CSV table of C-alpha atoms in Angstrom, one decimal:
chain,number,residue,atom,x,y,z
M,63,MET,CA,-6.6,-22.8,-6.9
M,64,THR,CA,-3.9,-25.4,-7.1
M,65,GLU,CA,-2.1,-27.6,-4.6
M,66,TYR,CA,0.8,-25.2,-4.9
M,67,THR,CA,-1.3,-22.3,-3.8
M,68,VAL,CA,-1.9,-24.0,-0.5
M,69,ILE,CA,1.7,-25.2,-0.2
M,70,TYR,CA,3.1,-21.6,-0.7
M,71,TRP,CA,0.5,-20.3,1.7
M,72,GLU,CA,1.4,-22.8,4.4
M,73,ARG,CA,5.2,-22.1,4.0
M,74,GLY,CA,4.5,-18.4,4.4
M,75,SER,CA,5.6,-17.6,0.8
M,76,THR,CA,2.2,-16.1,0.1
M,77,LYS,CA,1.2,-13.5,2.7
M,78,THR,CA,-2.2,-12.6,1.4
M,79,ILE,CA,-4.7,-14.7,-0.6
M,80,PRO,CA,-6.7,-12.5,-3.0
M,81,ALA,CA,-10.3,-12.1,-2.0
M,82,GLY,CA,-11.6,-13.9,-5.1
M,83,ARG,CA,-9.7,-17.0,-4.2
M,84,TRP,CA,-10.7,-17.2,-0.6
M,85,PRO,CA,-13.9,-19.1,-1.1
M,86,LYS,CA,-12.0,-21.8,-3.1
M,87,LEU,CA,-9.5,-22.1,-0.3
M,88,VAL,CA,-12.2,-22.5,2.3
M,89,LYS,CA,-13.9,-25.1,0.2
M,90,PHE,CA,-10.6,-26.9,-0.5
M,91,LEU,CA,-9.7,-27.0,3.2
M,92,GLY,CA,-13.2,-27.7,4.4
M,93,TYR,CA,-13.1,-24.9,7.0
M,94,ASN,CA,-12.1,-21.3,7.2
M,95,PRO,CA,-8.6,-21.0,8.6
M,96,GLU,CA,-9.2,-17.5,9.9
M,97,PRO,CA,-11.2,-17.3,13.1
M,98,GLU,CA,-14.2,-15.1,13.0
M,99,PRO,CA,-13.3,-11.7,14.6
M,100,ASP,CA,-15.4,-9.9,17.2
M,101,GLU,CA,-14.8,-6.3,16.1
M,102,LEU,CA,-17.0,-4.8,13.3
M,103,LYS,CA,-14.1,-3.5,11.3
M,104,ALA,CA,-12.4,-7.0,11.1
M,105,LYS,CA,-15.7,-8.8,10.7
M,106,LEU,CA,-16.6,-6.8,7.6
M,107,ARG,CA,-13.3,-7.7,5.9
M,108,TRP,CA,-13.6,-11.4,7.1
M,109,LYS,CA,-17.1,-11.8,5.7
M,110,ARG,CA,-16.2,-9.9,2.5
M,111,ARG,CA,-13.3,-12.2,1.8
M,112,LEU,CA,-15.3,-15.3,2.6
M,113,LEU,CA,-17.6,-14.4,-0.2
M,114,GLY,CA,-14.7,-13.6,-2.5
M,115,LEU,CA,-15.6,-9.9,-2.8
M,116,THR,CA,-13.1,-7.1,-3.2
M,117,ALA,CA,-13.7,-3.9,-1.3
M,118,SER,CA,-14.7,-2.3,-4.6
M,119,GLY,CA,-17.2,-5.1,-5.3
M,120,LEU,CA,-18.7,-4.8,-1.8
M,121,GLY,CA,-18.9,-1.0,-2.3
M,122,LYS,CA,-20.7,-1.4,-5.6
M,123,LEU,CA,-23.2,-3.8,-4.0
M,124,HIS,CA,-24.1,-1.2,-1.3
M,125,GLY,CA,-23.6,2.0,-3.2
M,126,VAL,CA,-20.6,3.3,-1.4
M,127,SER,CA,-17.1,4.0,-2.5
M,128,VAL,CA,-14.1,1.6,-2.1
M,129,ALA,CA,-12.5,4.3,0.1
M,130,THR,CA,-15.6,4.1,2.4
M,131,ILE,CA,-15.4,0.3,2.7
M,132,GLN,CA,-11.6,0.4,3.3
M,133,SER,CA,-12.1,3.1,6.0
M,134,TRP,CA,-14.7,1.0,7.7
M,135,GLU,CA,-12.5,-2.1,7.6
M,136,ARG,CA,-9.5,-0.1,9.1
M,137,GLY,CA,-11.8,1.2,11.8
M,138,GLU,CA,-11.1,4.8,10.8
M,139,THR,CA,-14.8,5.5,10.4
M,140,SER,CA,-17.9,3.5,11.0
M,141,PRO,CA,-21.2,3.3,9.2
M,142,THR,CA,-23.2,6.0,11.0
M,143,ILE,CA,-25.6,7.2,8.4
M,144,GLY,CA,-28.9,5.3,8.5
M,145,THR,CA,-28.6,3.9,5.0
M,146,HIS,CA,-25.0,2.8,5.5
M,147,ARG,CA,-25.7,1.3,8.8
M,148,GLY,CA,-28.6,-0.6,7.3
M,149,ALA,CA,-26.5,-1.8,4.4
M,150,VAL,CA,-23.8,-3.1,6.7
M,151,ALA,CA,-26.3,-4.8,9.0
M,152,GLY,CA,-28.0,-6.3,6.0
M,153,PHE,CA,-24.7,-7.5,4.6
M,154,LEU,CA,-23.6,-9.2,7.8
M,155,ALA,CA,-27.1,-10.6,8.5
M,156,SER,CA,-27.4,-12.1,5.0
M,157,LEU,CA,-24.1,-13.8,5.4
M,158,PHE,CA,-25.4,-16.0,8.2
M,159,VAL,CA,-27.8,-17.4,5.7
M,160,VAL,CA,-25.0,-17.7,3.1
M,161,ASP,CA,-22.8,-19.5,5.7
M,162,PHE,CA,-25.5,-22.0,6.4
M,163,VAL,CA,-26.2,-22.7,2.8
M,164,GLN,CA,-22.5,-23.0,2.0
M,165,SER,CA,-22.1,-25.5,4.9
M,166,LEU,CA,-24.8,-27.7,3.4
M,167,ALA,CA,-22.9,-27.7,0.0
M,168,LEU,CA,-19.6,-28.9,1.6
């Protein structure tokens, strides 16, 4: 990430920061500029991007397809099968630990 990445983002020239660059942006700024959402669908995307994972990468970690992850993030479906629900709960729960460790590193 360069200084120009942030400048373009602040000017609105860049609408979306790729997931892989999000952790670097948060570290550069010293905070996450996106407020943590309340809804599960938005929280999944928010946490995934915070870790720099693509939907495909998150799907591979939890053994589900990219289409499934995207469907959950859009709120079209929700993780209802026991294994999927457990995977999502584990993913979100593990990130509280990751958030704490990352805050110590800043």
